[in-house]
Amino acid sequence: MCKVEEREAILETVSAALAKFEAKRENLIPLLQEVQGQLGYLPPAAMAQIAAYLGVPAVEVYGPATFYNDFRLHPPGEHQIKVCMGTACYMIGGQIALDSFERRLGIKVGKTTPDRKFSLDQVACVGCCALAPVVVVDNYVEGRVTPTRVDGIILSFAEGNDKGKEKKGT
Ligand code: FES
């Protein structure tokens, strides 16, 4: 898809999302969530369109979009790595796991690798505290993630060898 087509597709998606909400400032966060849910991230064109719809300066849309970790400003990678930083995981090595993924992927949390293969995020408790520290890759749960397992996890998804893993919530 070329840049123009991509932009048109974004604007079309945002228009459909806007149609679900009244043009009230208090709808900003739900609108951002809706658009991110549709696009996977919040491109600048989408935020500008939301600002125009709500009749607020663009900075009022960029503010929460950049402040909250849940919002993504870049397209997600083919595989999304989410490191749990809930209390149980944090206490038992979540930060160490996150640092390891950052080092191995060469990106900071909230970013996507240049080849768009992986994106890395931190999330709150995913409900598998007994397996702490937990990492969710796409919908697969990886428990007791130590730095020595990080390479193997990345490789298994890089090579598409992710069949048979335990899916989150199953
Ligand atoms: S704190 Fe990580 S799964 Fe609950």
PDB file of C-alpha atoms and ligand atoms in Angstrom:
ATOM      1  CA  MET A   1       0.000   0.000   0.000  1.00  0.00           C
ATOM      2  CA  CYS A   2       1.448   3.387  -0.978  1.00  0.00           C
ATOM      3  CA  LYS A   3       1.650   6.323   1.425  1.00  0.00           C
ATOM      4  CA  VAL A   4      -1.437   8.053  -0.016  1.00  0.00           C
ATOM      5  CA  GLU A   5      -3.522   4.883   0.149  1.00  0.00           C
ATOM      6  CA  GLU A   6      -2.236   4.223   3.651  1.00  0.00           C
ATOM      7  CA  ARG A   7      -3.204   7.730   4.774  1.00  0.00           C
ATOM      8  CA  GLU A   8      -6.651   7.399   3.196  1.00  0.00           C
ATOM      9  CA  ALA A   9      -7.180   4.066   4.917  1.00  0.00           C
ATOM     10  CA  ILE A  10      -6.195   5.640   8.238  1.00  0.00           C
ATOM     11  CA  LEU A  11      -8.553   8.581   7.792  1.00  0.00           C
ATOM     12  CA  GLU A  12     -11.378   6.264   6.789  1.00  0.00           C
ATOM     13  CA  THR A  13     -10.841   4.099   9.860  1.00  0.00           C
ATOM     14  CA  VAL A  14     -10.725   7.134  12.119  1.00  0.00           C
ATOM     15  CA  SER A  15     -13.914   8.536  10.558  1.00  0.00           C
ATOM     16  CA  ALA A  16     -15.697   5.283  11.353  1.00  0.00           C
ATOM     17  CA  ALA A  17     -14.426   5.470  14.941  1.00  0.00           C
ATOM     18  CA  LEU A  18     -15.475   9.107  15.313  1.00  0.00           C
ATOM     19  CA  ALA A  19     -18.987   8.220  14.222  1.00  0.00           C
ATOM     20  CA  LYS A  20     -19.343   6.142  17.386  1.00  0.00           C
ATOM     21  CA  PHE A  21     -18.624   9.040  19.737  1.00  0.00           C
ATOM     22  CA  GLU A  22     -20.085  12.481  20.342  1.00  0.00           C
ATOM     23  CA  ALA A  23     -17.674  15.350  19.753  1.00  0.00           C
ATOM     24  CA  LYS A  24     -17.058  15.930  23.450  1.00  0.00           C
ATOM     25  CA  ARG A  25     -13.673  16.411  25.074  1.00  0.00           C
ATOM     26  CA  GLU A  26     -14.419  13.677  27.650  1.00  0.00           C
ATOM     27  CA  ASN A  27     -14.558  11.176  24.788  1.00  0.00           C
ATOM     28  CA  LEU A  28     -10.880  11.710  23.959  1.00  0.00           C
ATOM     29  CA  ILE A  29      -9.495   8.638  25.756  1.00  0.00           C
ATOM     30  CA  PRO A  30     -12.217   6.242  24.532  1.00  0.00           C
ATOM     31  CA  LEU A  31     -11.651   7.620  21.030  1.00  0.00           C
ATOM     32  CA  LEU A  32      -7.913   7.037  21.222  1.00  0.00           C
ATOM     33  CA  GLN A  33      -8.563   3.510  22.487  1.00  0.00           C
ATOM     34  CA  GLU A  34     -11.020   2.832  19.679  1.00  0.00           C
ATOM     35  CA  VAL A  35      -8.668   4.118  16.984  1.00  0.00           C
ATOM     36  CA  GLN A  36      -5.705   2.218  18.388  1.00  0.00           C
ATOM     37  CA  GLY A  37      -7.877  -0.889  18.594  1.00  0.00           C
ATOM     38  CA  GLN A  38      -8.597  -0.534  14.870  1.00  0.00           C
ATOM     39  CA  LEU A  39      -5.168   0.543  13.619  1.00  0.00           C
ATOM     40  CA  GLY A  40      -2.871  -0.985  16.218  1.00  0.00           C
ATOM     41  CA  TYR A  41      -1.309   2.424  16.890  1.00  0.00           C
ATOM     42  CA  LEU A  42      -2.007   6.143  16.776  1.00  0.00           C
ATOM     43  CA  PRO A  43      -0.560   7.724  13.653  1.00  0.00           C
ATOM     44  CA  PRO A  44      -0.171  11.550  13.578  1.00  0.00           C
ATOM     45  CA  ALA A  45      -2.898  11.877  10.916  1.00  0.00           C
ATOM     46  CA  ALA A  46      -5.342  10.057  13.190  1.00  0.00           C
ATOM     47  CA  MET A  47      -4.543  12.284  16.154  1.00  0.00           C
ATOM     48  CA  ALA A  48      -4.946  15.411  14.031  1.00  0.00           C
ATOM     49  CA  GLN A  49      -8.326  14.157  12.826  1.00  0.00           C
ATOM     50  CA  ILE A  50      -9.434  13.437  16.389  1.00  0.00           C
ATOM     51  CA  ALA A  51      -8.327  16.919  17.513  1.00  0.00           C
ATOM     52  CA  ALA A  52     -10.281  18.543  14.690  1.00  0.00           C
ATOM     53  CA  TYR A  53     -13.371  16.482  15.509  1.00  0.00           C
ATOM     54  CA  LEU A  54     -13.265  17.380  19.194  1.00  0.00           C
ATOM     55  CA  GLY A  55     -12.383  20.999  18.444  1.00  0.00           C
ATOM     56  CA  VAL A  56      -9.305  20.917  20.676  1.00  0.00           C
ATOM     57  CA  PRO A  57      -5.665  21.802  19.937  1.00  0.00           C
ATOM     58  CA  ALA A  58      -3.577  18.877  18.689  1.00  0.00           C
ATOM     59  CA  VAL A  59      -1.428  19.075  21.816  1.00  0.00           C
ATOM     60  CA  GLU A  60      -4.434  18.001  23.906  1.00  0.00           C
ATOM     61  CA  VAL A  61      -4.579  14.772  21.928  1.00  0.00           C
ATOM     62  CA  TYR A  62      -0.822  14.208  21.829  1.00  0.00           C
ATOM     63  CA  GLY A  63      -0.584  14.733  25.600  1.00  0.00           C
ATOM     64  CA  PRO A  64      -2.439  11.606  26.746  1.00  0.00           C
ATOM     65  CA  ALA A  65      -1.330   9.647  23.673  1.00  0.00           C
ATOM     66  CA  THR A  66       2.294  10.106  24.692  1.00  0.00           C
ATOM     67  CA  PHE A  67       1.729   9.970  28.456  1.00  0.00           C
ATOM     68  CA  TYR A  68      -0.055   6.640  28.801  1.00  0.00           C
ATOM     69  CA  ASN A  69       1.973   3.499  28.129  1.00  0.00           C
ATOM     70  CA  ASP A  70      -1.046   1.785  26.636  1.00  0.00           C
ATOM     71  CA  PHE A  71      -0.957   4.050  23.622  1.00  0.00           C
ATOM     72  CA  ARG A  72       1.412   3.245  20.805  1.00  0.00           C
ATOM     73  CA  LEU A  73       2.701   5.903  18.418  1.00  0.00           C
ATOM     74  CA  HIS A  74       4.395   3.510  16.008  1.00  0.00           C
ATOM     75  CA  PRO A  75       2.992   0.529  14.101  1.00  0.00           C
ATOM     76  CA  PRO A  76       3.281  -2.666  16.134  1.00  0.00           C
ATOM     77  CA  GLY A  77       5.674  -5.385  15.065  1.00  0.00           C
ATOM     78  CA  GLU A  78       4.613  -8.669  13.519  1.00  0.00           C
ATOM     79  CA  HIS A  79       5.085 -10.166  16.985  1.00  0.00           C
ATOM     80  CA  GLN A  80       4.222  -8.182  20.108  1.00  0.00           C
ATOM     81  CA  ILE A  81       6.285  -8.948  23.176  1.00  0.00           C
ATOM     82  CA  LYS A  82       4.646  -7.773  26.385  1.00  0.00           C
ATOM     83  CA  VAL A  83       6.653  -8.020  29.569  1.00  0.00           C
ATOM     84  CA  CYS A  84       4.507  -8.078  32.693  1.00  0.00           C
ATOM     85  CA  MET A  85       5.512  -5.465  35.225  1.00  0.00           C
ATOM     86  CA  GLY A  86       2.756  -6.221  37.714  1.00  0.00           C
ATOM     87  CA  THR A  87       3.895  -6.494  41.315  1.00  0.00           C
ATOM     88  CA  ALA A  88       4.548 -10.253  41.392  1.00  0.00           C
ATOM     89  CA  CYS A  89       6.487 -10.215  38.124  1.00  0.00           C
ATOM     90  CA  TYR A  90       8.367  -7.044  38.970  1.00  0.00           C
ATOM     91  CA  MET A  91       9.441  -8.440  42.346  1.00  0.00           C
ATOM     92  CA  ILE A  92      10.764 -11.649  40.848  1.00  0.00           C
ATOM     93  CA  GLY A  93      12.682 -10.370  37.830  1.00  0.00           C
ATOM     94  CA  GLY A  94      10.315  -8.600  35.437  1.00  0.00           C
ATOM     95  CA  GLN A  95      12.662  -5.651  35.041  1.00  0.00           C
ATOM     96  CA  ILE A  96      15.583  -7.978  34.355  1.00  0.00           C
ATOM     97  CA  ALA A  97      13.533  -9.754  31.680  1.00  0.00           C
ATOM     98  CA  LEU A  98      12.553  -6.430  30.147  1.00  0.00           C
ATOM     99  CA  ASP A  99      16.171  -5.234  30.112  1.00  0.00           C
ATOM    100  CA  SER A 100      17.195  -8.484  28.429  1.00  0.00           C
ATOM    101  CA  PHE A 101      14.601  -8.110  25.676  1.00  0.00           C
ATOM    102  CA  GLU A 102      15.657  -4.497  25.138  1.00  0.00           C
ATOM    103  CA  ARG A 103      19.288  -5.555  24.776  1.00  0.00           C
ATOM    104  CA  ARG A 104      18.641  -8.521  22.506  1.00  0.00           C
ATOM    105  CA  LEU A 105      16.197  -6.693  20.237  1.00  0.00           C
ATOM    106  CA  GLY A 106      18.205  -3.472  20.278  1.00  0.00           C
ATOM    107  CA  ILE A 107      15.140  -1.349  21.029  1.00  0.00           C
ATOM    108  CA  LYS A 108      13.640   0.363  24.043  1.00  0.00           C
ATOM    109  CA  VAL A 109      10.277  -0.541  25.527  1.00  0.00           C
ATOM    110  CA  GLY A 110       7.434   0.965  23.490  1.00  0.00           C
ATOM    111  CA  LYS A 111       9.372   0.617  20.219  1.00  0.00           C
ATOM    112  CA  THR A 112       9.395  -1.685  17.209  1.00  0.00           C
ATOM    113  CA  THR A 113      12.457  -3.261  15.613  1.00  0.00           C
ATOM    114  CA  PRO A 114      13.485  -1.636  12.294  1.00  0.00           C
ATOM    115  CA  ASP A 115      12.433  -4.784  10.393  1.00  0.00           C
ATOM    116  CA  ARG A 116       8.988  -4.537  12.070  1.00  0.00           C
ATOM    117  CA  LYS A 117       9.362  -8.115  13.295  1.00  0.00           C
ATOM    118  CA  PHE A 118       8.981  -7.377  17.023  1.00  0.00           C
ATOM    119  CA  SER A 119       7.581  -4.661  19.217  1.00  0.00           C
ATOM    120  CA  LEU A 120       8.271  -4.508  22.931  1.00  0.00           C
ATOM    121  CA  ASP A 121       5.924  -3.261  25.623  1.00  0.00           C
ATOM    122  CA  GLN A 122       5.430  -3.522  29.344  1.00  0.00           C
ATOM    123  CA  VAL A 123       2.003  -4.333  30.712  1.00  0.00           C
ATOM    124  CA  ALA A 124       0.254  -4.614  34.055  1.00  0.00           C
ATOM    125  CA  CYS A 125      -0.630  -7.998  35.598  1.00  0.00           C
ATOM    126  CA  VAL A 126      -1.825 -10.458  32.976  1.00  0.00           C
ATOM    127  CA  GLY A 127      -3.306 -12.834  35.539  1.00  0.00           C
ATOM    128  CA  CYS A 128      -0.650 -15.568  35.583  1.00  0.00           C
ATOM    129  CA  CYS A 129       1.244 -14.445  38.700  1.00  0.00           C
ATOM    130  CA  ALA A 130       2.168 -18.025  39.683  1.00  0.00           C
ATOM    131  CA  LEU A 131       4.357 -18.131  36.557  1.00  0.00           C
ATOM    132  CA  ALA A 132       6.174 -14.878  37.344  1.00  0.00           C
ATOM    133  CA  PRO A 133       8.032 -13.322  35.701  1.00  0.00           C
ATOM    134  CA  VAL A 134       5.670 -13.553  32.763  1.00  0.00           C
ATOM    135  CA  VAL A 135       6.057 -12.445  29.165  1.00  0.00           C
ATOM    136  CA  VAL A 136       3.237 -12.644  26.640  1.00  0.00           C
ATOM    137  CA  VAL A 137       4.259 -12.937  23.001  1.00  0.00           C
ATOM    138  CA  ASP A 138       1.262 -12.416  20.739  1.00  0.00           C
ATOM    139  CA  ASN A 139      -1.228 -14.587  22.664  1.00  0.00           C
ATOM    140  CA  TYR A 140       1.278 -17.068  24.058  1.00  0.00           C
ATOM    141  CA  VAL A 141       2.289 -16.989  27.705  1.00  0.00           C
ATOM    142  CA  GLU A 142       5.928 -17.547  28.603  1.00  0.00           C
ATOM    143  CA  GLY A 143       6.396 -18.163  32.337  1.00  0.00           C
ATOM    144  CA  ARG A 144       9.456 -17.882  34.557  1.00  0.00           C
ATOM    145  CA  VAL A 145      11.325 -15.879  31.973  1.00  0.00           C
ATOM    146  CA  THR A 146      14.979 -15.494  32.867  1.00  0.00           C
ATOM    147  CA  PRO A 147      17.600 -13.728  30.724  1.00  0.00           C
ATOM    148  CA  THR A 148      18.880 -17.094  29.511  1.00  0.00           C
ATOM    149  CA  ARG A 149      15.480 -17.825  27.935  1.00  0.00           C
ATOM    150  CA  VAL A 150      15.156 -14.534  26.092  1.00  0.00           C
ATOM    151  CA  ASP A 151      17.147 -15.552  22.999  1.00  0.00           C
ATOM    152  CA  GLY A 152      15.170 -18.778  22.652  1.00  0.00           C
ATOM    153  CA  ILE A 153      11.837 -16.982  22.907  1.00  0.00           C
ATOM    154  CA  ILE A 154      12.835 -14.419  20.296  1.00  0.00           C
ATOM    155  CA  LEU A 155      14.175 -17.122  17.981  1.00  0.00           C
ATOM    156  CA  SER A 156      11.096 -19.307  18.255  1.00  0.00           C
ATOM    157  CA  PHE A 157       8.887 -16.446  17.091  1.00  0.00           C
ATOM    158  CA  ALA A 158      11.360 -15.079  14.544  1.00  0.00           C
ATOM    159  CA  GLU A 159      11.313 -18.482  12.860  1.00  0.00           C
ATOM    160  CA  GLY A 160       7.555 -18.881  13.172  1.00  0.00           C
ATOM    161  CA  ASN A 161       8.069 -21.888  15.398  1.00  0.00           C
ATOM    162  CA  ASP A 162       5.353 -20.848  17.857  1.00  0.00           C
ATOM    163  CA  LYS A 163       2.912 -23.742  17.491  1.00  0.00           C
ATOM    164  CA  GLY A 164       1.896 -25.720  20.523  1.00  0.00           C
ATOM    165  CA  LYS A 165       2.649 -23.018  23.060  1.00  0.00           C
ATOM    166  CA  GLU A 166       0.205 -22.279  25.839  1.00  0.00           C
ATOM    167  CA  LYS A 167      -2.174 -19.555  24.755  1.00  0.00           C
ATOM    168  CA  LYS A 168      -3.103 -16.821  27.225  1.00  0.00           C
ATOM    169  CA  GLY A 169      -6.425 -17.545  28.890  1.00  0.00           C
ATOM    170  CA  THR A 170      -6.566 -21.165  27.724  1.00  0.00           C
TER     171      THR A 170
HETATM  172  S1  FES B   1       2.017  -9.678  38.126  1.00  0.00           S
HETATM  173 FE1  FES B   1       2.658 -10.575  36.282  1.00  0.00          FE
HETATM  174  S2  FES B   1       1.108 -12.000  35.878  1.00  0.00           S
HETATM  175 FE2  FES B   1       0.444 -11.030  37.675  1.00  0.00          FE
END
